[in-house]
mmCIF file of C-alpha atoms and ligand atoms in Angstrom:
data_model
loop_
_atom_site.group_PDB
_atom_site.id
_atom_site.type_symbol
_atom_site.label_atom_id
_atom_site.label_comp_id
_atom_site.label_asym_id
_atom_site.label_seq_id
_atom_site.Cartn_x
_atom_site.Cartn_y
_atom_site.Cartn_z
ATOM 1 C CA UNK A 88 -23.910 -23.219 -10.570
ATOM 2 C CA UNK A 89 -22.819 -21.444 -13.997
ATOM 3 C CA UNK A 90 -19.692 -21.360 -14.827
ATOM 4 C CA UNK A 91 -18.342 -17.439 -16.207
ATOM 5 C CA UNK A 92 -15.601 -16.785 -18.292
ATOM 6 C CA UNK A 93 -13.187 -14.221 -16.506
ATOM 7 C CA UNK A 94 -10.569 -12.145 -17.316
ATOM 8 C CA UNK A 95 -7.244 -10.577 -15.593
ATOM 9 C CA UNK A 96 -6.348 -7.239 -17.538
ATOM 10 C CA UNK A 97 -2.805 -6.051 -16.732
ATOM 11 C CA UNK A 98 -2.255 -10.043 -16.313
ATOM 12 C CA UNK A 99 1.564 -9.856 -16.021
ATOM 13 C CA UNK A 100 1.960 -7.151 -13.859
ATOM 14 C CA UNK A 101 2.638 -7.437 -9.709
ATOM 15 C CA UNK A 102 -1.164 -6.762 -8.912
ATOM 16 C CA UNK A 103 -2.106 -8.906 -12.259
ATOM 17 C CA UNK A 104 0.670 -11.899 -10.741
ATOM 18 C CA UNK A 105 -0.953 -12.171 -7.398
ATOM 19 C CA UNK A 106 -4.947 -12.030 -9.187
ATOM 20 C CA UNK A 107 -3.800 -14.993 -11.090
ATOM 21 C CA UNK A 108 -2.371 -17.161 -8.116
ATOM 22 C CA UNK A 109 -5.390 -16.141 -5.821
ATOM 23 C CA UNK A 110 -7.980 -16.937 -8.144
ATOM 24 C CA UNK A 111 -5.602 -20.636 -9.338
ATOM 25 C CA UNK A 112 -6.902 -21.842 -5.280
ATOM 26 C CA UNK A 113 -10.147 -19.955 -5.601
ATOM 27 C CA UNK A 114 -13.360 -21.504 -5.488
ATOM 28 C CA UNK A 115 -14.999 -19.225 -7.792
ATOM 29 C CA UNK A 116 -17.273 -20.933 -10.893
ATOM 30 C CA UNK A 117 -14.009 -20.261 -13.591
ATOM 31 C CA UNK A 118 -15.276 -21.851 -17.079
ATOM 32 C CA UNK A 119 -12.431 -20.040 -18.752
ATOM 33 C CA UNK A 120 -9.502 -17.770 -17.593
ATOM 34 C CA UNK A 121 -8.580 -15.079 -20.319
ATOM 35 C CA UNK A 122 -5.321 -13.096 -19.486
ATOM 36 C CA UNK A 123 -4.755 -9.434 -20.602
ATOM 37 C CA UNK A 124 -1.848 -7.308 -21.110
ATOM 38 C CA UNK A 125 -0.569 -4.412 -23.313
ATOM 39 C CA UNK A 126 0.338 -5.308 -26.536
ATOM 40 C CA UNK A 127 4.212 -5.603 -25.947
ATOM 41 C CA UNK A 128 3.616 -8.913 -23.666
ATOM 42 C CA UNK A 129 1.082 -10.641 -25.983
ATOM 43 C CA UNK A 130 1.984 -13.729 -26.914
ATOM 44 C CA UNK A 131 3.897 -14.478 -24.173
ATOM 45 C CA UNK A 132 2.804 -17.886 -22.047
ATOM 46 C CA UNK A 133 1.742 -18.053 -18.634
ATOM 47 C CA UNK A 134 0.585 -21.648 -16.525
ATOM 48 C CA UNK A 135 -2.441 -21.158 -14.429
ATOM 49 C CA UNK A 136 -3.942 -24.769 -13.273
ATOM 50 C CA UNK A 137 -1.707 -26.862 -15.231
ATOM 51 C CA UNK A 138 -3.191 -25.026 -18.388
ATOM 52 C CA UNK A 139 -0.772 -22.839 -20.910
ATOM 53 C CA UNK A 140 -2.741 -19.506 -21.503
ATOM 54 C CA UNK A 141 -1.326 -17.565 -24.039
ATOM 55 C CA UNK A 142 -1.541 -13.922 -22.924
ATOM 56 C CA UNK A 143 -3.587 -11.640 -25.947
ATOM 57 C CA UNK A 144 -3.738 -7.700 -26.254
ATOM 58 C CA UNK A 145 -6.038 -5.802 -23.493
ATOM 59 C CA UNK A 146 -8.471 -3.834 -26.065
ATOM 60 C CA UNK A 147 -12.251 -3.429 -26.565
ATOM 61 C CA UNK A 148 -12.928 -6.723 -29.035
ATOM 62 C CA UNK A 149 -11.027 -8.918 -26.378
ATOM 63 C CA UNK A 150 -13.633 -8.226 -24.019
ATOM 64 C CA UNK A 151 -16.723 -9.817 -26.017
ATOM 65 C CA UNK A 152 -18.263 -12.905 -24.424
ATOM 66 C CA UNK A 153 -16.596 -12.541 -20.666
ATOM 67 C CA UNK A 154 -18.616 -12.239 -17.665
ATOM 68 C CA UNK A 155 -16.387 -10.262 -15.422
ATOM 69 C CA UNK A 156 -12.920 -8.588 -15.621
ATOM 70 C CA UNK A 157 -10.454 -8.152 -12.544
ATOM 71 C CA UNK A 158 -8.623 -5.368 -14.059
ATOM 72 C CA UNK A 159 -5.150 -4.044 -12.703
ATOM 73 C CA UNK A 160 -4.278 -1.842 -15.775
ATOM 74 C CA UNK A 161 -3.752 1.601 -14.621
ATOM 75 C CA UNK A 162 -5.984 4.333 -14.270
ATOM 76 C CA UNK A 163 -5.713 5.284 -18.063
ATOM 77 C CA UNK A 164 -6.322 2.267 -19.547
ATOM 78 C CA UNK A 165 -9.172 1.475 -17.092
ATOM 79 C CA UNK A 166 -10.785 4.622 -17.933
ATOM 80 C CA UNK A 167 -10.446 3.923 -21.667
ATOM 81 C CA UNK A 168 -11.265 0.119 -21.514
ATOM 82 C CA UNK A 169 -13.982 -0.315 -18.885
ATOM 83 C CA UNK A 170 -16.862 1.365 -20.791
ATOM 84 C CA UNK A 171 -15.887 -1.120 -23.568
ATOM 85 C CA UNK A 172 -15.600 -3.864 -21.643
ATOM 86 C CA UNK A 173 -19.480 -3.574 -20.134
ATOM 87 C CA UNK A 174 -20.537 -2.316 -23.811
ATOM 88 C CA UNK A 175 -20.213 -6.030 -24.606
ATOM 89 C CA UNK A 176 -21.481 -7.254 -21.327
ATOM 90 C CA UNK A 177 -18.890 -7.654 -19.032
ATOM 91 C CA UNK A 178 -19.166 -6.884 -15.910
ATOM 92 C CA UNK A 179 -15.804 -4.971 -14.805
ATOM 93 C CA UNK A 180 -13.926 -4.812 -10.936
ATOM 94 C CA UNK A 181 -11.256 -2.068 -11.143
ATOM 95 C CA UNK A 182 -8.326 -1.846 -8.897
ATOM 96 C CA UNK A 183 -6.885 1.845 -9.878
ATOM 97 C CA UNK A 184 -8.390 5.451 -9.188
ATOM 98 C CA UNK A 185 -10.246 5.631 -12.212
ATOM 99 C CA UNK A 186 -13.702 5.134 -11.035
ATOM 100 C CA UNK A 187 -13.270 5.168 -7.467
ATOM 101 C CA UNK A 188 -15.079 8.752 -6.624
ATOM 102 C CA UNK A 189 -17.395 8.234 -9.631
ATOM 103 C CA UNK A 190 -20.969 8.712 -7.626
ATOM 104 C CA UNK A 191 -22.088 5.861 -10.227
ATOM 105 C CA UNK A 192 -19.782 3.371 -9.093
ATOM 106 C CA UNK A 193 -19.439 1.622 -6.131
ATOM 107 C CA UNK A 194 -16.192 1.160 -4.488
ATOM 108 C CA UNK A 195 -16.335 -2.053 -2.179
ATOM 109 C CA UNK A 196 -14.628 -3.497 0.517
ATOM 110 C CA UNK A 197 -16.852 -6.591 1.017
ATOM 111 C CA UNK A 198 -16.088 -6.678 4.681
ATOM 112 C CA UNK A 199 -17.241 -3.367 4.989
ATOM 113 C CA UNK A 200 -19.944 -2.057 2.066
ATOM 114 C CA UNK A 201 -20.209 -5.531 -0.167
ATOM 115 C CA UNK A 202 -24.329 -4.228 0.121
ATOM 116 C CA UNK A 203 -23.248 -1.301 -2.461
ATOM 117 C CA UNK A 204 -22.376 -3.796 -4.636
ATOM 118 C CA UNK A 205 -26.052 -4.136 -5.128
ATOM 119 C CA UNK A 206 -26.998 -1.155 -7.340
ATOM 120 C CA UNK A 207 -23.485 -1.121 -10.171
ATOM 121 C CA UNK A 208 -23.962 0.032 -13.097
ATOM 122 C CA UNK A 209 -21.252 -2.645 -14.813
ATOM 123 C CA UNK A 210 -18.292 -1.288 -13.182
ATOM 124 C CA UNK A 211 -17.271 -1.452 -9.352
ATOM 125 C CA UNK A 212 -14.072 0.179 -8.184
ATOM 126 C CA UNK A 213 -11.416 -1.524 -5.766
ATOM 127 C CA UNK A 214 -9.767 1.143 -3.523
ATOM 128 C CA UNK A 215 -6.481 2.226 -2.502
ATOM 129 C CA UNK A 216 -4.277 -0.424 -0.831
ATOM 130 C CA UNK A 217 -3.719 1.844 2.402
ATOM 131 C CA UNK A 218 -7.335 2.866 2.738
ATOM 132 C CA UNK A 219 -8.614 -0.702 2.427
ATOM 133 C CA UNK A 220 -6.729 -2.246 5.485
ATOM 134 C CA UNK A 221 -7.721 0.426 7.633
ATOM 135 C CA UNK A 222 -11.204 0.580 6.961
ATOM 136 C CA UNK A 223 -11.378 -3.221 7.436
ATOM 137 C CA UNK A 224 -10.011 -2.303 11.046
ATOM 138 C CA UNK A 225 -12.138 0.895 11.472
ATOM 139 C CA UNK A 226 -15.741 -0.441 10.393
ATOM 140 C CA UNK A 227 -16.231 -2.800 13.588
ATOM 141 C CA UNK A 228 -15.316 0.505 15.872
ATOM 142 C CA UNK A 229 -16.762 2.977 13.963
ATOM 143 C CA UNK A 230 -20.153 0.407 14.237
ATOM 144 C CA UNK A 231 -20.279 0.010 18.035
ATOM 145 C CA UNK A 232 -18.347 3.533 19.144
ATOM 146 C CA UNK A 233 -19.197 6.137 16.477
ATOM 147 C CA UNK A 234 -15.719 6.987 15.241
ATOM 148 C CA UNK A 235 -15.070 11.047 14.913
ATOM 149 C CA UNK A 236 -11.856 11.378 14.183
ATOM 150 C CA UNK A 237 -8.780 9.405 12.711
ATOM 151 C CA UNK A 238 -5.254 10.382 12.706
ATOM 152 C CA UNK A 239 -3.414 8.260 10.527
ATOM 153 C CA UNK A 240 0.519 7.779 9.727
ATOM 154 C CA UNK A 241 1.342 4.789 7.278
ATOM 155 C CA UNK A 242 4.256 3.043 6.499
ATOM 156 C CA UNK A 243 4.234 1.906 2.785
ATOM 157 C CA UNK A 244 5.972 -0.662 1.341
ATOM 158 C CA UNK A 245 8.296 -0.499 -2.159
ATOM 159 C CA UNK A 246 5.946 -2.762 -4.302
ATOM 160 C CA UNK A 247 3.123 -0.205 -3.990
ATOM 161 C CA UNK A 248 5.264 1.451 -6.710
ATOM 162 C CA UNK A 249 5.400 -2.333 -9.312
ATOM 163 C CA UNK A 250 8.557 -4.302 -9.744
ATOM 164 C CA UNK A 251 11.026 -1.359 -10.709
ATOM 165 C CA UNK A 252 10.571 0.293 -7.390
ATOM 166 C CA UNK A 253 11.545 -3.367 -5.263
ATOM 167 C CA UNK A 254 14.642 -3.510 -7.710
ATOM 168 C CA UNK A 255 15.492 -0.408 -7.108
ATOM 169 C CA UNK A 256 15.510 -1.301 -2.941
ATOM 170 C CA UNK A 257 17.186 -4.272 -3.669
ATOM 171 C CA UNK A 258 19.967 -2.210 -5.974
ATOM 172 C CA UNK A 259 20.260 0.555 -3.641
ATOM 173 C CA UNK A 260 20.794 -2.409 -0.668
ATOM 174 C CA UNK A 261 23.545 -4.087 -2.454
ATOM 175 C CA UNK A 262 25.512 -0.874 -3.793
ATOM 176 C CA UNK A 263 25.657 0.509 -0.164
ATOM 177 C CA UNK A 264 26.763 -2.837 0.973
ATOM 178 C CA UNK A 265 29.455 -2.802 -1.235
ATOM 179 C CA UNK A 266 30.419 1.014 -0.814
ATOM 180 C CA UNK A 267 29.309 1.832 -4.314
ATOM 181 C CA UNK A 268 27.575 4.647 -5.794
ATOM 182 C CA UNK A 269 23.383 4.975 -4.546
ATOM 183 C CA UNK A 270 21.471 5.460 -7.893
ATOM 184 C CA UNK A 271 17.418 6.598 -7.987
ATOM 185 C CA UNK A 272 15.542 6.199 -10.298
ATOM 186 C CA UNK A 273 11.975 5.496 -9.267
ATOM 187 C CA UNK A 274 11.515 8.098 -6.275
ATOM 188 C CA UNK A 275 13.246 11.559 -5.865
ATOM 189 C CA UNK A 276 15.336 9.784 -3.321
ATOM 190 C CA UNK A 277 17.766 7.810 -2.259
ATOM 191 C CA UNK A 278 14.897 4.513 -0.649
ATOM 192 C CA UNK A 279 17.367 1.921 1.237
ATOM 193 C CA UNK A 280 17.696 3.008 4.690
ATOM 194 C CA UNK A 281 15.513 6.068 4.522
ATOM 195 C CA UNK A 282 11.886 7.082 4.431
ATOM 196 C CA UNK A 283 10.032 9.484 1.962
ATOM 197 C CA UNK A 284 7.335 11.631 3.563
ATOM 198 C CA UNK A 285 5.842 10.980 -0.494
ATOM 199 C CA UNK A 286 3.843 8.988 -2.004
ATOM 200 C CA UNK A 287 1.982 10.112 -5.122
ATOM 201 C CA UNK A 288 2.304 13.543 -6.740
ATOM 202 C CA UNK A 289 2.011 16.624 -4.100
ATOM 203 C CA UNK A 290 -1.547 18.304 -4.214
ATOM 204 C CA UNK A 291 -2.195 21.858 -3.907
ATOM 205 C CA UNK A 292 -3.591 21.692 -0.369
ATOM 206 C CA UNK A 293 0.161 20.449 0.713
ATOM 207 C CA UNK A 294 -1.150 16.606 0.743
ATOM 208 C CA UNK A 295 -0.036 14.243 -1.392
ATOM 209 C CA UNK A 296 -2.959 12.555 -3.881
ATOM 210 C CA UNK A 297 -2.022 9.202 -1.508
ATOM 211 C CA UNK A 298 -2.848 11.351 1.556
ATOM 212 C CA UNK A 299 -6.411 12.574 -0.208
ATOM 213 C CA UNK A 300 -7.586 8.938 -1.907
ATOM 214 C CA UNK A 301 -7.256 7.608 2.099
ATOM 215 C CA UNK A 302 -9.760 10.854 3.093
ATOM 216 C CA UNK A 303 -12.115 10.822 -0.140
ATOM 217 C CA UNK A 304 -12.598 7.026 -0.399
ATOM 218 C CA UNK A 305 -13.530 6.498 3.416
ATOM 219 C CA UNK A 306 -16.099 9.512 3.020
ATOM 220 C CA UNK A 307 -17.439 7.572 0.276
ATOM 221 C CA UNK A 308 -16.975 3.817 1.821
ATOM 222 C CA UNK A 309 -17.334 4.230 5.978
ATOM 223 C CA UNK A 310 -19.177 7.747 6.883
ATOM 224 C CA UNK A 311 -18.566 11.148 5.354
ATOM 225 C CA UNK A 312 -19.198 12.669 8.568
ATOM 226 C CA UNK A 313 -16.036 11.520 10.034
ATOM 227 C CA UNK A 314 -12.599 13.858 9.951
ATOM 228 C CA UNK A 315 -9.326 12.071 9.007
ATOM 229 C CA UNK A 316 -5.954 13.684 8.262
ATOM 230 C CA UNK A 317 -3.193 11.542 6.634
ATOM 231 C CA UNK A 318 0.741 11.377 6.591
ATOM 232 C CA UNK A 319 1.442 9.030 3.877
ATOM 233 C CA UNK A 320 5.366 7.493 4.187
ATOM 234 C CA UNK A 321 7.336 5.164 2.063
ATOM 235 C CA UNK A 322 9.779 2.937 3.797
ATOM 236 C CA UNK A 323 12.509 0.378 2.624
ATOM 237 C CA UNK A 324 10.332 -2.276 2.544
ATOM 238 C CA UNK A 325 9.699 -4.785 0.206
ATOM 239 C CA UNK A 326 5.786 -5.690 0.407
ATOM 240 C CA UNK A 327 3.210 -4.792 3.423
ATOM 241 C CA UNK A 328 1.818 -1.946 4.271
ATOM 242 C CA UNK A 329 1.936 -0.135 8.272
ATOM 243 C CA UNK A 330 -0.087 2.394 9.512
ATOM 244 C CA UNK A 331 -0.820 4.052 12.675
ATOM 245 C CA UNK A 332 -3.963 4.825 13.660
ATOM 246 C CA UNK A 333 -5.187 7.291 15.995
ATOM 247 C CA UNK A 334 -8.857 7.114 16.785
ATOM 248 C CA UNK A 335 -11.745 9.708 18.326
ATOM 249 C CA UNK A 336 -14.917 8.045 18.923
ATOM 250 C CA UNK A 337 -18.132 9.803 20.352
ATOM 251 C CA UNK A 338 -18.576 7.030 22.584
ATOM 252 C CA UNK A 339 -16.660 5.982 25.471
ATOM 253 C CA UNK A 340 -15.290 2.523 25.577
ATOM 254 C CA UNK A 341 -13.420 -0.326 27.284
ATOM 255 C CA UNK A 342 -10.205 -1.097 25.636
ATOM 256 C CA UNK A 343 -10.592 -3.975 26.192
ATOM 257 C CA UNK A 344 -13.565 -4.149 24.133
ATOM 258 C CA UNK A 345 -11.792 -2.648 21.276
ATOM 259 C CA UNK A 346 -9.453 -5.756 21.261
ATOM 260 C CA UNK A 347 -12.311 -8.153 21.589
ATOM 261 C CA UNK A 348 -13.975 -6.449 18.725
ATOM 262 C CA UNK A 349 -10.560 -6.685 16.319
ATOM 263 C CA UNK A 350 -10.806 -10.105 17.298
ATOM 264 C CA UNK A 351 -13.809 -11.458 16.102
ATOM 265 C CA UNK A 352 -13.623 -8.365 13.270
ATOM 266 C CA UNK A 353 -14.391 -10.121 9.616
ATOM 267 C CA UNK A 354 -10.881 -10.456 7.298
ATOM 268 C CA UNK A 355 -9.025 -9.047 10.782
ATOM 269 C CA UNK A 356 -5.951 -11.011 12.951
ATOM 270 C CA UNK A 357 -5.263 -9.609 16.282
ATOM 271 C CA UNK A 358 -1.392 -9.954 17.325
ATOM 272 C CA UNK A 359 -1.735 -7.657 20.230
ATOM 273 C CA UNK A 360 0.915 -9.696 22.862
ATOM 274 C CA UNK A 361 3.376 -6.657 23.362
ATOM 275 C CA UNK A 362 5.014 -8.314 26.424
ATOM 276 C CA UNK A 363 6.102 -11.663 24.389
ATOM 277 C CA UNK A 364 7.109 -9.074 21.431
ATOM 278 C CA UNK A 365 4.128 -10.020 19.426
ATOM 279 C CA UNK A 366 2.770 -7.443 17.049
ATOM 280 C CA UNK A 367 1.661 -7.527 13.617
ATOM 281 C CA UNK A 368 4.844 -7.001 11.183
ATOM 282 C CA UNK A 369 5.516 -6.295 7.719
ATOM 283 C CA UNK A 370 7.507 -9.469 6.860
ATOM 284 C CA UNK A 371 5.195 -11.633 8.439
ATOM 285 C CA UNK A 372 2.160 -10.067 7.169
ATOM 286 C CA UNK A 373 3.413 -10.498 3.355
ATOM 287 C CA UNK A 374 1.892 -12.900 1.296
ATOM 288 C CA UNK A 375 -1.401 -13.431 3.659
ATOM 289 C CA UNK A 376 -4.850 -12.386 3.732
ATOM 290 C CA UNK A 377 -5.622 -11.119 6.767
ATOM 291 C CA UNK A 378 -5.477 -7.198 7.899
ATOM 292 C CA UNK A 379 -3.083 -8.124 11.351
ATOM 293 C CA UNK A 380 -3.886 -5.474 13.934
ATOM 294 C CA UNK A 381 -1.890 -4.582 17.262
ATOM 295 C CA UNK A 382 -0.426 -2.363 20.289
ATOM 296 C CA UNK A 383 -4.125 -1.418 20.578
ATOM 297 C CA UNK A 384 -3.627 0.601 23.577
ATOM 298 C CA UNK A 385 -5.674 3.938 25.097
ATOM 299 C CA UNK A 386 -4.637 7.526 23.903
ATOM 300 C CA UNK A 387 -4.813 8.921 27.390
ATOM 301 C CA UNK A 388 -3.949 12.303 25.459
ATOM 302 C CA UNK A 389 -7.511 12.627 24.323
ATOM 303 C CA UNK A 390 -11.599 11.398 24.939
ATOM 304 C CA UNK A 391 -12.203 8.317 23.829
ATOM 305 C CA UNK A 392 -9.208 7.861 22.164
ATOM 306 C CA UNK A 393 -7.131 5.151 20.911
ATOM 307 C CA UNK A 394 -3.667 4.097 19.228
ATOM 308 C CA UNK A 395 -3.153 1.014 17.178
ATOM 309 C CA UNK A 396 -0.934 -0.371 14.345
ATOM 310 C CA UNK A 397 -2.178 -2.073 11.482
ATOM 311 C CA UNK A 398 -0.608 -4.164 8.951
ATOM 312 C CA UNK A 399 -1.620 -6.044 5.380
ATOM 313 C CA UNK A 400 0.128 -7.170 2.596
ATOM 314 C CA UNK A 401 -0.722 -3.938 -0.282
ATOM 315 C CA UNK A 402 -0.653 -6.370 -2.528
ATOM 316 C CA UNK A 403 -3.084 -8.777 -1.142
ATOM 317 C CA UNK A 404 -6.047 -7.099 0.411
ATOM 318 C CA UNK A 405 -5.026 -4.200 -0.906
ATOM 319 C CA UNK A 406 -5.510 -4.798 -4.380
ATOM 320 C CA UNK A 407 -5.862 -8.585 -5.599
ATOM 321 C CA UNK A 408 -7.303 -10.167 -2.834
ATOM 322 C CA UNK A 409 -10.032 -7.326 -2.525
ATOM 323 C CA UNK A 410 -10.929 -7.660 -6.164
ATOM 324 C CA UNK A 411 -11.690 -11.114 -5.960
ATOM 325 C CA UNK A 412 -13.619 -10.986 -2.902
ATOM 326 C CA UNK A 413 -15.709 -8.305 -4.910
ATOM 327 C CA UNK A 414 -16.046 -10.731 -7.711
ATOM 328 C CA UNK A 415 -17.252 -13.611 -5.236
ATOM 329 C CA UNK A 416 -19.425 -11.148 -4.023
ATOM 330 C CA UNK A 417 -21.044 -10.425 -7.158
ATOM 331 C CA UNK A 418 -21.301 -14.281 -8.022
ATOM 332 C CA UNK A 419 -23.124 -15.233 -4.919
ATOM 333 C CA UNK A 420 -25.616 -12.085 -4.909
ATOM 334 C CA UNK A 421 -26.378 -13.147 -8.658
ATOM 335 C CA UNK A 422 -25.081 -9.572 -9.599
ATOM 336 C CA UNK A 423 -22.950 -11.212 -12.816
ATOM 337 C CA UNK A 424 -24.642 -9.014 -15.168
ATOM 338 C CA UNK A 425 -24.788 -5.521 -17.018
ATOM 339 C CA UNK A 426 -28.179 -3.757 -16.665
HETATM 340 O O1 3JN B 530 2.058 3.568 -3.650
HETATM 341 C C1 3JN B 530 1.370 2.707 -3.116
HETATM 342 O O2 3JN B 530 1.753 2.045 -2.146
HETATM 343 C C2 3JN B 530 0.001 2.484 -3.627
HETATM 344 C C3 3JN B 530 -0.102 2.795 -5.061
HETATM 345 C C4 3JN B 530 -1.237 3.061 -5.642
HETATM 346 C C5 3JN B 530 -1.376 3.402 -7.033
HETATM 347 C C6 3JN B 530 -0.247 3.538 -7.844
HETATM 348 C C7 3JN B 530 -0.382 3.873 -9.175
HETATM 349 C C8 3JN B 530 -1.618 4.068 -9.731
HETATM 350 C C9 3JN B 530 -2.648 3.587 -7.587
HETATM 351 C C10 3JN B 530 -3.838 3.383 -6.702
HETATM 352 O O3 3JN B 530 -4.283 2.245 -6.567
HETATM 353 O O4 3JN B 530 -4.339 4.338 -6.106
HETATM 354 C C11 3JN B 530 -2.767 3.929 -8.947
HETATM 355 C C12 3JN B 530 -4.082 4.158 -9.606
HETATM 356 O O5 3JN B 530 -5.055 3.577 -9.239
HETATM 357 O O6 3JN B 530 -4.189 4.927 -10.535
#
């Protein structure tokens, strides 16, 4: 099999950290690794396979003879770079909003639409962290029952905002501890031992742009024909994302079934034992792969309705992880290439 040259642009950041130890156990056909960051942290070395990479400047020229970019840069930059980047023939996976809603690009989960990969145009689009692990849960259901209507509340973890907002927790943790003064800088709030009914800037519909990615991108991913309203939340936690899920189908099931499905569901763990405490956690689910699924129980409120909780790490499958399985994707459907 070839081997491609690949990039990481936005190298050093969190989503950029966990891109580069992902793809370090990967089996993907890696000739060469080239890491990219803004200009401040060229220069600066970073190991990756016993190798020293030396970190260079993300910016049009750099992109001239790589295959494909995993980019984690920001929607700015993204929008800026990308069309430079498959100018010289790279292909381009993007993990920020830039291109997401673009009707030319395809945004992929590959557990869920991997067969839109099939048509890009040079750039795909990762989605948002919170949408991802619930579609992953909602596509099996959705297949079998004919989802109508989801209800969704999540739970979001610190490092959904980078590395300031987890120092912040930490900061805020230890000043409280030791009676001192609570200072915030990253959210409006005070974070340790609270939660912010925020995430994202507020919209002029009264939903914040968190609340509207998780509606738009599963119209554009799952089925536009299905209603969803959102509640985004962010908690005091240091990596993972939560959310509950409250689901409408058309048709009736066994919920049974529904656990049986989650368990044999593609890139899905079910930790559904309520009466020996086992359900899928935060702390547990940090640092794995898997969307971990649980208290899958009947909505007896509704029709064919169900609750469960739903759990992945934001930083995994909801950003690095997915952009590498889009990337393997693309290498073993021969779709390595700008048209
Ligand atoms: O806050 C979270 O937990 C998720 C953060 C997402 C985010 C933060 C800054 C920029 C995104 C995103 O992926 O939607 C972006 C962006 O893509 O522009």
């Amino acid at each position: 099999m070839k081997n491609y040259t690949f990039a990481i642009v936005g190298a050093l950041g969190n989503v950029g950290t966990e891109m580069r130890n992902i793809l370090e156990n990967s089996n993907l056909p890696i000739g060469d690794l080239v890491l990219m960051d803004i200009a401040e942290n060229a220069g600066k070395k970073v190991t990756w396979r016993d190798n020293e990479i030396t970190v260079i400047e993300s910016k049009p020229e750099a992109f001239a003879g790589i295959d494909l970019a995993i980019m984690s840069a920001g929607g700015g930059a993204s929008l800026q770079l990308s069309p430079e980047a498959v100018k010289r023939g790279c292909v381009v996976v993007d993990n920020s909003t830039a291109f997401r809603m673009h009707p030319d690009h395809p945004l992929v989960i590959p557990e869920v639409n991997a067969e839109a990969l099939e048509n890009h145009n040079g750039i795909i689009a990762s989605p948002n962290c919170s949408t991802i692990q619930m579609l992953v849960a909602l596509k099996p259901i959705h297949e079998k029952y004919n989802i109508k209507r989801v209800v969704v509340s999540t739970y979001q973890a610190v490092s959904g905002s980078g590395q300031a907002a987890v120092d912040e927790l930490h900061q805020q943790t230890r000043a409280f501890a030791n009676g001192e003064e609570i200072v915030a800088n990253v959210y409006p709030h005070q974070i340790a031992f609270n939660a912010l009914p925020h995430i994202d800037v507020f919209m002029e519909n009264g939903y914040t742009k968190e609340e509207m990615k998780m509606i738009e991108e599963t119209a554009k991913i799952l089925d536009p024909s299905i209603k969803m309203t959102t509640t985004t939340v962010r908690m005091p936690v240091v990596n993972g994302h939560s959310e509950s899920l409250n689901i409408e189908t058309e048709n009736p099931f066994e919920i049974e079934d529904i656990r049986t499905l989650m368990d044999n569901a593609d890139g899905v763990v079910l930790e559904d034992e309520p009466i020996n405490n086992i359900y899928p956690l935060a702390i547990n689910a940090a640092g794995k792969d898997p969307v971990y699924v649980g208290r899958i129980r009947r909505d007896f409120s509704a029709d064919n309705a169900l609750n469960m909780w739903c759990v992945s790490d934001n930083l995994r499958k909801g950003a690095a992880l997915n952009t590498i399985q889009i990337a393997q994707e693309l290498v073993q459907r021969g779709l390595v290439r700008v048209k």
